[in-house]
mmCIF file of C-alpha atoms and ligand atoms in Angstrom:
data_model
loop_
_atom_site.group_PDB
_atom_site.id
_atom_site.type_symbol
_atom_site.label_atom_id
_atom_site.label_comp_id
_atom_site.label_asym_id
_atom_site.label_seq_id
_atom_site.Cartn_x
_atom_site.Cartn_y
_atom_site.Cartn_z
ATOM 1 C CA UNK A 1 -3.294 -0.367 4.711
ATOM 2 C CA UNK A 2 -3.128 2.179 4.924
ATOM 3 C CA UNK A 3 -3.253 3.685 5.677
ATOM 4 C CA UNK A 4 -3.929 2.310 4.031
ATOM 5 C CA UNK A 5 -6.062 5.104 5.574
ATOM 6 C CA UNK A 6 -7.436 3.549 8.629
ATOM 7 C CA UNK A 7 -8.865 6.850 9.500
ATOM 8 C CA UNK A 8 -11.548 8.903 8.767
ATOM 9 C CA UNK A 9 -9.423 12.243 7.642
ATOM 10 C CA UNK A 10 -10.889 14.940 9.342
ATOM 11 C CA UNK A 11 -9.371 13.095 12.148
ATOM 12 C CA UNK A 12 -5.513 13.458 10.394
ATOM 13 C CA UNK A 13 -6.141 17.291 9.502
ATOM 14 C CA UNK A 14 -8.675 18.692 11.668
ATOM 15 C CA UNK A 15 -7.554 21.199 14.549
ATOM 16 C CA UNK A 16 -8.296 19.774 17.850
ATOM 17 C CA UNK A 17 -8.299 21.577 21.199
ATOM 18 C CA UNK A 18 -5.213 20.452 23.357
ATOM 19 C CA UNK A 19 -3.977 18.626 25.046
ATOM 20 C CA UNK A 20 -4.993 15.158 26.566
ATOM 21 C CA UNK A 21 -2.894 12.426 27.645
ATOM 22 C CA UNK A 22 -2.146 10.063 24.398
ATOM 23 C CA UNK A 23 0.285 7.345 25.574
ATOM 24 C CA UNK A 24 3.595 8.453 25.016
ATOM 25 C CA UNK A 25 4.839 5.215 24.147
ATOM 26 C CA UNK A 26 3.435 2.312 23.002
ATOM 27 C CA UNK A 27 5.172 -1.474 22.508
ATOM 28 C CA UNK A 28 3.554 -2.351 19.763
ATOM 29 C CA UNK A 29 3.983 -6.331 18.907
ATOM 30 C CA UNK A 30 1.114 -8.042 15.666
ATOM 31 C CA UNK A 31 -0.976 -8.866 17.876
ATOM 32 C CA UNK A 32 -1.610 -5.494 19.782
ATOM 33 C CA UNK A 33 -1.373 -3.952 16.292
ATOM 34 C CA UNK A 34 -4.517 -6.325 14.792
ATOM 35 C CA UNK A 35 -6.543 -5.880 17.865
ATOM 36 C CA UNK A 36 -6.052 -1.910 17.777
ATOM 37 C CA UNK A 37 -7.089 -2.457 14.156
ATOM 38 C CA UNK A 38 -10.063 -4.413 15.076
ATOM 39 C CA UNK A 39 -10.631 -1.566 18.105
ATOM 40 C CA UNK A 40 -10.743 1.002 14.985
ATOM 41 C CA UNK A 41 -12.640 -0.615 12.499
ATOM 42 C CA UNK A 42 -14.533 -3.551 14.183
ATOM 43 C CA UNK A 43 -13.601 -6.977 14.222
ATOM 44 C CA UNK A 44 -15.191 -9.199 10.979
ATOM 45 C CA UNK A 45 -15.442 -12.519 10.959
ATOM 46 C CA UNK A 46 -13.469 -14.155 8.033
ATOM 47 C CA UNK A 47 -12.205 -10.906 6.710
ATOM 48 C CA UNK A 48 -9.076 -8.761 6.548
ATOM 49 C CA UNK A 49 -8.481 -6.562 9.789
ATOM 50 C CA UNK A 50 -6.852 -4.125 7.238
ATOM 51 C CA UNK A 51 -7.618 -3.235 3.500
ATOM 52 C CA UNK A 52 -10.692 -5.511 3.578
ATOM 53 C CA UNK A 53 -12.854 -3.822 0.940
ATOM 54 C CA UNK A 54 -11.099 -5.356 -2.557
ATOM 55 C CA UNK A 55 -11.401 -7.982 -4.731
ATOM 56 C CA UNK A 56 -8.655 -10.552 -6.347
ATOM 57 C CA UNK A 57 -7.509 -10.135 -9.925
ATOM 58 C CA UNK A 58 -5.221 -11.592 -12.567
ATOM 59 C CA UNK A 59 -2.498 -10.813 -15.213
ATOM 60 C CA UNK A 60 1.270 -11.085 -15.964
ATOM 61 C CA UNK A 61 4.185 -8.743 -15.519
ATOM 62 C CA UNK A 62 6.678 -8.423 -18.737
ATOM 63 C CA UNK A 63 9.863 -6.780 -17.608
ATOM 64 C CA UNK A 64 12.420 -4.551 -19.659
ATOM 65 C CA UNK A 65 16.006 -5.289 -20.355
ATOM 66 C CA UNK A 66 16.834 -2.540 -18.272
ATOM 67 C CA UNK A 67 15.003 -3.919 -14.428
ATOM 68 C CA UNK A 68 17.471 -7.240 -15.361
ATOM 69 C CA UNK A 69 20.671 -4.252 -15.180
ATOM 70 C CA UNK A 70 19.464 -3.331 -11.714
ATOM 71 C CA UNK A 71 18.192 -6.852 -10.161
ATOM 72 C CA UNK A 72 18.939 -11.024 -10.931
ATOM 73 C CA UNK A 73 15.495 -11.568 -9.234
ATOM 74 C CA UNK A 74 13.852 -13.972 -11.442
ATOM 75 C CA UNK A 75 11.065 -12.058 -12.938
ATOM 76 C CA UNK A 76 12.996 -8.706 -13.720
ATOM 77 C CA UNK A 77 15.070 -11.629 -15.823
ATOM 78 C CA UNK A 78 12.192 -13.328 -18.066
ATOM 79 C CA UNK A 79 12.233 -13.892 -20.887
ATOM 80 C CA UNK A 80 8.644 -14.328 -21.231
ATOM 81 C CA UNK A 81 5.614 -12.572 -19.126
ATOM 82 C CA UNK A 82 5.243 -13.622 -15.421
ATOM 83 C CA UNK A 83 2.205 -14.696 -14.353
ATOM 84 C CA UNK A 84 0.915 -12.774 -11.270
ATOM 85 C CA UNK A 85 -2.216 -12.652 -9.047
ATOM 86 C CA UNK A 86 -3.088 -9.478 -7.855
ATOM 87 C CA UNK A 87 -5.889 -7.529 -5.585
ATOM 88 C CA UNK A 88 -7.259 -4.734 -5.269
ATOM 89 C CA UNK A 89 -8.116 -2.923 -1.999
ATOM 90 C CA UNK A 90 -9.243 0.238 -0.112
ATOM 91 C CA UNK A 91 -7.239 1.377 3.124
ATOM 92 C CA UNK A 92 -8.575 0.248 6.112
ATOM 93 C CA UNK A 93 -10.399 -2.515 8.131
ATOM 94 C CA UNK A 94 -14.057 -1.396 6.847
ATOM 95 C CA UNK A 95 -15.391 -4.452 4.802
ATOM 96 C CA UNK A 96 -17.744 -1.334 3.212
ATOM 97 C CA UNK A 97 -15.138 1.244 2.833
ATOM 98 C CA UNK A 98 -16.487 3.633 0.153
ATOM 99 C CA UNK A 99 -14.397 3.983 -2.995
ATOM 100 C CA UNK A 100 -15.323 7.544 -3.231
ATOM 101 C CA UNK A 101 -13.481 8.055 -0.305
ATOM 102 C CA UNK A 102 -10.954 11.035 -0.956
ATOM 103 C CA UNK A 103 -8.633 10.621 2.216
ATOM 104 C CA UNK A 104 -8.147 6.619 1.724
ATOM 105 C CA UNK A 105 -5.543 4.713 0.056
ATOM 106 C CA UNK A 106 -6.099 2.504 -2.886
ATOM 107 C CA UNK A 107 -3.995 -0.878 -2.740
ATOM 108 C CA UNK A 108 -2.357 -3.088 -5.546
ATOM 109 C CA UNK A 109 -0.493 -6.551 -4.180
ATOM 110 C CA UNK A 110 1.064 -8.758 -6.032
ATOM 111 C CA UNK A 111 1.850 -12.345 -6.143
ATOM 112 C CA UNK A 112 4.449 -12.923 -9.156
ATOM 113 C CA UNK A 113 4.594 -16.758 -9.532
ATOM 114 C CA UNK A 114 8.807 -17.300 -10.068
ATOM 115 C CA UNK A 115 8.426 -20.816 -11.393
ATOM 116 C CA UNK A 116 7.932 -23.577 -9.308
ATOM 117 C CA UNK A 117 5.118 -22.879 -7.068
ATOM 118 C CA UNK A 118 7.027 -20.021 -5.569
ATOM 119 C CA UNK A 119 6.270 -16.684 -5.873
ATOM 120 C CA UNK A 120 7.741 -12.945 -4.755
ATOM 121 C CA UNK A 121 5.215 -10.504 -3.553
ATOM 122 C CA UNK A 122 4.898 -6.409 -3.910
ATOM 123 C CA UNK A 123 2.500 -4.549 -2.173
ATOM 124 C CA UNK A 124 1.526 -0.606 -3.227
ATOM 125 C CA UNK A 125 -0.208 1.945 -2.025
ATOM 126 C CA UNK A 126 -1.565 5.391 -3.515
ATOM 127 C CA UNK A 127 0.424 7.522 -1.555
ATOM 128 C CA UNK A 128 4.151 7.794 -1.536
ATOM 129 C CA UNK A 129 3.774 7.885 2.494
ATOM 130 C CA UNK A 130 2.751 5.456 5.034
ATOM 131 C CA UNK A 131 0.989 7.067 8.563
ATOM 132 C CA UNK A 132 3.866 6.193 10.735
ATOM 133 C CA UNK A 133 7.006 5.734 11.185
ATOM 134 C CA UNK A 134 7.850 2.758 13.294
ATOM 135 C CA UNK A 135 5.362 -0.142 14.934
ATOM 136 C CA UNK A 136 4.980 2.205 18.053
ATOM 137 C CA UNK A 137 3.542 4.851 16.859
ATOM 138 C CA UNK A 138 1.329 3.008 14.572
ATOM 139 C CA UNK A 139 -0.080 1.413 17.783
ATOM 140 C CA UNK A 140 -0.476 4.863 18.980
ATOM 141 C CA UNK A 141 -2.093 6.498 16.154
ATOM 142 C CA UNK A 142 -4.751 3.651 16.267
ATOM 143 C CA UNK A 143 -4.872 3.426 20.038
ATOM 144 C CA UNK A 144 -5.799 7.492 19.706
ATOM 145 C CA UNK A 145 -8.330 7.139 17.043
ATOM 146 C CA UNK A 146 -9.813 4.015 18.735
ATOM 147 C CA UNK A 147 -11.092 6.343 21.429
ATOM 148 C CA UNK A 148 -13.488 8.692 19.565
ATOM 149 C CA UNK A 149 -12.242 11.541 21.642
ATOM 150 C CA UNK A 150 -11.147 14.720 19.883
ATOM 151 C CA UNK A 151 -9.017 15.771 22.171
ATOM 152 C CA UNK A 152 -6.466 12.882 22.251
ATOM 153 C CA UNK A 153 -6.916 12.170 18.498
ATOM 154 C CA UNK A 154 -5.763 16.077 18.524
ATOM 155 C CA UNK A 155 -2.836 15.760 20.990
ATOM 156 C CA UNK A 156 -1.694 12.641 18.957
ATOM 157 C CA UNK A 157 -1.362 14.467 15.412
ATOM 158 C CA UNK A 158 -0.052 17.345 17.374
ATOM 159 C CA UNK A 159 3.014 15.994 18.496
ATOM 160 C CA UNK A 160 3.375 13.367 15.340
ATOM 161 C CA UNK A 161 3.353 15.703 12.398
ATOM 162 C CA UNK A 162 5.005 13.348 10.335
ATOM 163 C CA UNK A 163 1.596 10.769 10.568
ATOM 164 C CA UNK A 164 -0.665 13.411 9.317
ATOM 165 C CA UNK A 165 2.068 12.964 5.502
ATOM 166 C CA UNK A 166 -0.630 11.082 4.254
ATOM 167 C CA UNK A 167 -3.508 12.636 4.973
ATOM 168 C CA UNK A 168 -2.518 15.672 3.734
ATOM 169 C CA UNK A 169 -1.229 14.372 0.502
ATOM 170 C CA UNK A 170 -4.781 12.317 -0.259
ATOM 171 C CA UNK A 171 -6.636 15.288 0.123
ATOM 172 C CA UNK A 172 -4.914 17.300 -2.267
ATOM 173 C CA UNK A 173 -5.447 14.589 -5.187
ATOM 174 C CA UNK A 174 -8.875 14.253 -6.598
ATOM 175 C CA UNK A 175 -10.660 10.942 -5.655
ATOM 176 C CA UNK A 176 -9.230 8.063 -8.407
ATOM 177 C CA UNK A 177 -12.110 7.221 -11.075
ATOM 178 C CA UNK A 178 -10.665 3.948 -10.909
ATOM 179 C CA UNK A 179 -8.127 1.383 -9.367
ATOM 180 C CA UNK A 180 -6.892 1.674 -12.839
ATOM 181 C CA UNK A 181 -5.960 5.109 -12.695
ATOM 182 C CA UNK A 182 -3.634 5.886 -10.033
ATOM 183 C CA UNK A 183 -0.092 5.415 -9.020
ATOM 184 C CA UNK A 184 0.823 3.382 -6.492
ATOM 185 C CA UNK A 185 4.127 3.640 -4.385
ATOM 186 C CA UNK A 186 5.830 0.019 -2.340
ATOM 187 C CA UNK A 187 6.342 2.965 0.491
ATOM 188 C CA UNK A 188 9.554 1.219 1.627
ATOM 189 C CA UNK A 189 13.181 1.188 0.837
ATOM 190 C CA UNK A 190 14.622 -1.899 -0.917
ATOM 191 C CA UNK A 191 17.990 -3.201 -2.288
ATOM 192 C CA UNK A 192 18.434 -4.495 -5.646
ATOM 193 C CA UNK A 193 21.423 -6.448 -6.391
ATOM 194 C CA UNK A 194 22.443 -7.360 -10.161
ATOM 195 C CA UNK A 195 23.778 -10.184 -11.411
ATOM 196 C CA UNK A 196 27.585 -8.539 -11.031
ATOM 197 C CA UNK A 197 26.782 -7.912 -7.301
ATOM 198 C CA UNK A 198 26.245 -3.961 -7.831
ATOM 199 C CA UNK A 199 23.696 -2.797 -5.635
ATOM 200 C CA UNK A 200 21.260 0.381 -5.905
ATOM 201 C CA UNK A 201 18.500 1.593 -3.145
ATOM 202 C CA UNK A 202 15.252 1.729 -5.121
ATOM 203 C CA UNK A 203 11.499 2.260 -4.536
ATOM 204 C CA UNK A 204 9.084 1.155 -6.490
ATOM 205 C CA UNK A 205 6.389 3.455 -8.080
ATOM 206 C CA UNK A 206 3.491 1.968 -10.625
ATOM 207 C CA UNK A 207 2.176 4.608 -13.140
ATOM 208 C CA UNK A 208 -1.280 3.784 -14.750
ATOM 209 C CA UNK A 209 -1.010 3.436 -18.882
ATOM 210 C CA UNK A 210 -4.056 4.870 -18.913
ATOM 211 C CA UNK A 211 -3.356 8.116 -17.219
ATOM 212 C CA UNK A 212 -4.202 9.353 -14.009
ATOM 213 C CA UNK A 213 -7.418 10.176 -13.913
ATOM 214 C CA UNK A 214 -9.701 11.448 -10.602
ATOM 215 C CA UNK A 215 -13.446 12.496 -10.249
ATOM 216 C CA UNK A 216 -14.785 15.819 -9.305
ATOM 217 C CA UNK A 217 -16.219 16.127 -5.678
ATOM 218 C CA UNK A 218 -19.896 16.089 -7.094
ATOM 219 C CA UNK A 219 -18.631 13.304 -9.394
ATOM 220 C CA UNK A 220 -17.632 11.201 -6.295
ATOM 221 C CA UNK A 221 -20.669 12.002 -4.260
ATOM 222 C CA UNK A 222 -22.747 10.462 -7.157
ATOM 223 C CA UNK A 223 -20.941 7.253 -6.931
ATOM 224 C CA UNK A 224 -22.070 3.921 -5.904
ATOM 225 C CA UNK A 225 -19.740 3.001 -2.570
ATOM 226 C CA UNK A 226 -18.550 -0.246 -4.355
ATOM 227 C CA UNK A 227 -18.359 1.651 -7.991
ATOM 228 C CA UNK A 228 -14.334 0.550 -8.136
ATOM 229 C CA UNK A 229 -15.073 -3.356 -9.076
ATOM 230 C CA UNK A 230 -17.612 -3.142 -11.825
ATOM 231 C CA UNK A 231 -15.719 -0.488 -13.187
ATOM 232 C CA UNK A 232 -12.279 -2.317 -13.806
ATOM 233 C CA UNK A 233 -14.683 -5.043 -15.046
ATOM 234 C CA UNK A 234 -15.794 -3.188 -17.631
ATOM 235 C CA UNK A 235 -12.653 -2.064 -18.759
ATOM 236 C CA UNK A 236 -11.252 -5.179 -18.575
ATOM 237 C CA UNK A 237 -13.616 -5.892 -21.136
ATOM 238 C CA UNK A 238 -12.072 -3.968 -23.723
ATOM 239 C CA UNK A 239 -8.670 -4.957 -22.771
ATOM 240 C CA UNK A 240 -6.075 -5.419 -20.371
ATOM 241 C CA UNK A 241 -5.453 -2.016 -17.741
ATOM 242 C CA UNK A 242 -1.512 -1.564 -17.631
ATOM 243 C CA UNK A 243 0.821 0.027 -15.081
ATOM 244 C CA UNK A 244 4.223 0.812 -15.416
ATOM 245 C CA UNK A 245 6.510 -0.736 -12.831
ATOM 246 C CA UNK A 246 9.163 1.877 -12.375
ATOM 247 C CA UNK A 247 12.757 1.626 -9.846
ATOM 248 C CA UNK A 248 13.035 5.452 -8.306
ATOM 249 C CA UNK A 249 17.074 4.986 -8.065
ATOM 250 C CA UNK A 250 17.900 6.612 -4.282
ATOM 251 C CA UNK A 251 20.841 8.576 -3.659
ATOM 252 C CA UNK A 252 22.913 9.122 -0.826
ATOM 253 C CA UNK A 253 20.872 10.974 2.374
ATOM 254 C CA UNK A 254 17.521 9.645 1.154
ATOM 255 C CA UNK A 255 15.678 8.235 3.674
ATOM 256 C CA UNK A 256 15.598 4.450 4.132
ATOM 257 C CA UNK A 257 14.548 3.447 7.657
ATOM 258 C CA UNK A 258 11.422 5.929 7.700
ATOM 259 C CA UNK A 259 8.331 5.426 5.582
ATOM 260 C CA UNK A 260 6.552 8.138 6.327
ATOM 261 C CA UNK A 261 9.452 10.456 4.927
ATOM 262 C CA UNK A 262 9.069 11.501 0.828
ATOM 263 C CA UNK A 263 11.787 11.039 -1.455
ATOM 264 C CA UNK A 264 12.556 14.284 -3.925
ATOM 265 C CA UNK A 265 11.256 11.285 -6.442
ATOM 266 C CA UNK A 266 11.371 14.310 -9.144
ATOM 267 C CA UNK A 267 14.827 14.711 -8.542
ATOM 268 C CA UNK A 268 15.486 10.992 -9.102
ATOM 269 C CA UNK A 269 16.246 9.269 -11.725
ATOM 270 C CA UNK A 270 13.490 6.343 -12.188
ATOM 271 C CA UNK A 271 14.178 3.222 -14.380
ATOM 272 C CA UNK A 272 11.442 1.028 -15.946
ATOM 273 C CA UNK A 273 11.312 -2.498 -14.615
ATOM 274 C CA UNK A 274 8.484 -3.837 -16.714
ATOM 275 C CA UNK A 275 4.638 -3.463 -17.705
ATOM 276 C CA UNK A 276 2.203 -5.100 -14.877
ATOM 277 C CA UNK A 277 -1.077 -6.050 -16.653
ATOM 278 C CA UNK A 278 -4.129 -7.317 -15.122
ATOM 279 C CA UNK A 279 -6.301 -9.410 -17.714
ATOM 280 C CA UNK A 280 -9.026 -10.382 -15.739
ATOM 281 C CA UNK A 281 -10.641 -10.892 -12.436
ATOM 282 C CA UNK A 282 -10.342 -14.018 -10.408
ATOM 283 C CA UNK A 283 -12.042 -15.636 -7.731
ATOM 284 C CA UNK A 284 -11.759 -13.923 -4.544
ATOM 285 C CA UNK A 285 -11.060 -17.163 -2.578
ATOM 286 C CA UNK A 286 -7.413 -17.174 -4.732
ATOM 287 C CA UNK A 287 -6.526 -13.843 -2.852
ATOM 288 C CA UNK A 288 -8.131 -14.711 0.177
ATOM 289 C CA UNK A 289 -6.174 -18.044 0.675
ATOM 290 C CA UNK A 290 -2.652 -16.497 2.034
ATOM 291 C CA UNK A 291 -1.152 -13.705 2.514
ATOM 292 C CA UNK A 292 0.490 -10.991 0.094
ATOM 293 C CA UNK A 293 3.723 -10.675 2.282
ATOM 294 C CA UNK A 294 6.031 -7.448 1.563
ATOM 295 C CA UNK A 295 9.494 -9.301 2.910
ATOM 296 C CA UNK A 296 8.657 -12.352 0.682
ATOM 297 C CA UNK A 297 10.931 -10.984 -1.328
ATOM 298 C CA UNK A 298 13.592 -13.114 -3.601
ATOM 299 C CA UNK A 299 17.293 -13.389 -4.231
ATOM 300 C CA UNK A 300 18.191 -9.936 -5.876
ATOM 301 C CA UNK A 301 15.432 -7.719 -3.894
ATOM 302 C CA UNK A 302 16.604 -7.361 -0.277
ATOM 303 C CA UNK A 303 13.805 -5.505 2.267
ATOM 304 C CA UNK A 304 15.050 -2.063 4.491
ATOM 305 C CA UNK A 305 16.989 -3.544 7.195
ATOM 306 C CA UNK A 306 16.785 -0.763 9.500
ATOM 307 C CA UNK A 307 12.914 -0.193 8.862
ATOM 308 C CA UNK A 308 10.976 -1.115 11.445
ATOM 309 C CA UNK A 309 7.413 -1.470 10.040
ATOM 310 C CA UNK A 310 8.879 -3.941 7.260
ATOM 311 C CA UNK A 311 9.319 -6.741 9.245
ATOM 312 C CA UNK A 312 6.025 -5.985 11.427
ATOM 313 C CA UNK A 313 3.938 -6.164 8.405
ATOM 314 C CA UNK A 314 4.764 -9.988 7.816
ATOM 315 C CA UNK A 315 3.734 -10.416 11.584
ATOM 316 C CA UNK A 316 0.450 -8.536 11.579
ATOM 317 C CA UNK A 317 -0.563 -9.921 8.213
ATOM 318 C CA UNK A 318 0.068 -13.839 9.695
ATOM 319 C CA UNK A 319 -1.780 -12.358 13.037
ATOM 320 C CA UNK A 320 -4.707 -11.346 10.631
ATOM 321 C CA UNK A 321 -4.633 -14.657 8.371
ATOM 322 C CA UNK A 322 -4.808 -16.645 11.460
ATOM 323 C CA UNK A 323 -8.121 -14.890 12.480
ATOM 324 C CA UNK A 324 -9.788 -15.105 8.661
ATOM 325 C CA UNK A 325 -9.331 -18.157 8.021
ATOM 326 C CA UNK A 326 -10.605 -19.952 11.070
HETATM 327 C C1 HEM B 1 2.971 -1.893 10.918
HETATM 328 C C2 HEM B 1 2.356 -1.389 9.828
HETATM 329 C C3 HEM B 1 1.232 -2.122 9.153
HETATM 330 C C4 HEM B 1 0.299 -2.966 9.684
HETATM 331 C C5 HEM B 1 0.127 -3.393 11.143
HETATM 332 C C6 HEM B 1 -0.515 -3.418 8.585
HETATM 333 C C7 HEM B 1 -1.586 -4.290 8.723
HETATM 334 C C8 HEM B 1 -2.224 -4.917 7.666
HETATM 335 C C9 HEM B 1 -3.100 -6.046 7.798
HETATM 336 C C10 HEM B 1 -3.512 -6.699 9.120
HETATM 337 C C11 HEM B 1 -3.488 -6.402 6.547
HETATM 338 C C12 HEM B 1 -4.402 -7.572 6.157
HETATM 339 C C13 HEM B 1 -3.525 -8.833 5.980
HETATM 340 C C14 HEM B 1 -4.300 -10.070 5.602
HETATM 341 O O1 HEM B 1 -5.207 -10.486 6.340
HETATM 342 O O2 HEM B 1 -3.975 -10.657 4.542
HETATM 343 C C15 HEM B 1 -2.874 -5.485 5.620
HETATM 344 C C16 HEM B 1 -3.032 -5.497 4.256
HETATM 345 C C17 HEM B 1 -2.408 -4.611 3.391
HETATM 346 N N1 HEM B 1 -1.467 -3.678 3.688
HETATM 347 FE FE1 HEM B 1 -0.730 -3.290 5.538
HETATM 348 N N2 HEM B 1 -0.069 -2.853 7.408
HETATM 349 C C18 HEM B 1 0.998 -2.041 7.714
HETATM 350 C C19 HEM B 1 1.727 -1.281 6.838
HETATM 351 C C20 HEM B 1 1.511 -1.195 5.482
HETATM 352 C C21 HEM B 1 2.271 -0.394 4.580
HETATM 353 C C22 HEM B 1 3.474 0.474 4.933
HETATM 354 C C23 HEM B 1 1.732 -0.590 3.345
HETATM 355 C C24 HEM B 1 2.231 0.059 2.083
HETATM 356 C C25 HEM B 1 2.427 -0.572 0.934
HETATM 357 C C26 HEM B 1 0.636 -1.521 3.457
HETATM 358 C C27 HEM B 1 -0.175 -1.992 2.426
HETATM 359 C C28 HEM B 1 -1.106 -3.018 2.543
HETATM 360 C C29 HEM B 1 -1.865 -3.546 1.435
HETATM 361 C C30 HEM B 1 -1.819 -3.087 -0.021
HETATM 362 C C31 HEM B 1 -2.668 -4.562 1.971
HETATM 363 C C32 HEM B 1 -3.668 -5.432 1.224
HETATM 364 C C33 HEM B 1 -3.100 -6.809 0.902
HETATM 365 C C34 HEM B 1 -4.160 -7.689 0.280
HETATM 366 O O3 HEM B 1 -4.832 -7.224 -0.652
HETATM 367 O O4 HEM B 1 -4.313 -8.842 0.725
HETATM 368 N N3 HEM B 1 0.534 -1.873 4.768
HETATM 369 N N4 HEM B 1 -2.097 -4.596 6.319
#
């Protein structure tokens, strides 16, 4: 999500009178994290509570001999391309999100299919931050915006600088002219292990082959709200759209329990794992029939042990699935 921006951003950046009481803590568990979602957004029948304007596409990942020097994990190890199923998404729980809408994330998830009908799953977002640092102050953050009121959606960003990261770093990018044009960051810390059993802290940033590319204010107030999906159709048309799977190698000090905290990344050295490329689109029911799950991860990727929103994502996302598909 997310934010996956779950919030409108005049409410991460605008200057509110102080103070009013926000809860000071929270205890959030998947449940209390879906419903403050739902209290947010709305709750839609049969629909994701978060990211649930997107659409389900198709391709095949091809890595380089270099991700297989980093990670055994099956698909970093091919020898031939990996079939994947992938989706696009905008942040949030509005089924009608615009996708003109500067101060939202774009998603990419990924299903790579690792033989056997098992896959491995990465999820990516267009910021290299998420809005909060642990499960409790996620709960907060949407608990605060739930309310409407100014002054406790103030008092909130007030005294948790680090949630308004995101916000701040959408708003300084131009709006994406497509999902195709945009890089997209896994947001969390993970462990690759190699075949040797030498480890290396990585995260994973996706850079679009065909450039980043973003609209013009005036541009994006001309667009259609659902512009995003007929426009990867039509490039699809012409040919596959391509990202750039890339391992930013961490060093010691760099953050790995905290996703809202940026990594120098330009002071890192980055290896390329492989060339994601989406072919096609696919029926949304495909996408719509599980979950993409960040810790479904696969013997040589380990997730941030110490990272407290990791494991909560599975929850929420099962919490969510439950709800959709009844
Ligand atoms: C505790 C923190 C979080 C909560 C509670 C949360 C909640 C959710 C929920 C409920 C869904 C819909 C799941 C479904 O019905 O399939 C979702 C989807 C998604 N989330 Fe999160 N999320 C969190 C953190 C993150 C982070 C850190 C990222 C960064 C990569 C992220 C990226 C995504 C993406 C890309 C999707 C769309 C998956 C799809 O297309 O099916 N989320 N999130």
């Amino acid at each position: 999500m997310i934010f996956k921006r779950l919030v409108p951003a005049a409410m991460f950046v605008a200057a509110f009178s102080l103070p009013a009481a926000v809860p000071a803590h929270a205890e959030a568990d998947a449940e209390s994290l879906v419903n403050a979602l739902n209290a947010v957004f709305g709750a839609h029948d049969g629909v994701r509570a978060a990211h649930t304007h997107g659409f389900c596409v198709k391709g095949n990942f091809t890595p380089t001999a270099e991700a297989a020097s980093l990670s055994k994990a099956p698909h970093f190890n091919s020898k031939t391309p990996v079939n994947l199923i992938g989706r696009f998404s905008m942040g949030g729980g509005n089924p009608a999100a615009p996708d003109f809408q500067k101060d939202n994330v774009r998603g990419i998830a990924l299903h790579f299919d690792i033989g056997n009908g098992n896959t491995t799953d990465l999820l990516m977002i267009s910021a290299p931050v998420f809005v909060a640092k642990d499960p409790d102050q996620f709960l907060s953050l949407l608990t605060a915006v739930a309310t409407k009121d100014k002054e406790k959606i103030g008092a909130f960003f007030q005294a948790n600088p680090n949630s308004t990261r995101q916000a701040q770093w959408l708003n300084a990018r131009p709006v994406p002219a497509s999902f195709a044009t945009v890089n997209y960051w896994g947001i969390h810390a993970f462990t690759f292990t190699n075949a040797e059993g030498k480890t290396q802290v990585i995260k994973y940033k996706a850079l679009p082959v065909a450039g980043e590319v973003g609209l013009t204010d005036e541009e994006a107030k001309a667009k259609d709200p659902d512009f995003y999906r007929p426009e990867l159709a039509e490039r699809l048309a012409k040919g596959p759209v391509q990202f750039t799977l890339t391992a930013i190698l961490g060093e010691p000090g760099d953050p790995v329990d905290n996703p809202t905290e940026l990594w120098p990344e330009d002071q890192r050295k980055s290896v390329t794992l492989g060339t994601i490329s989406i072919t096609g689109t696919e029926d949304d029911k495909t996408c719509d029939a599980g979950i993409f799950d960040p810790t479904l991860v696969v013997d040589g990727i380990e997730g941030p042990a110490n990272d407290t929103i990791f494991p909560m994502r599975s929850a929420a996302y099962a919490v969510s699935f439950g709800r959709r598909a009844k």
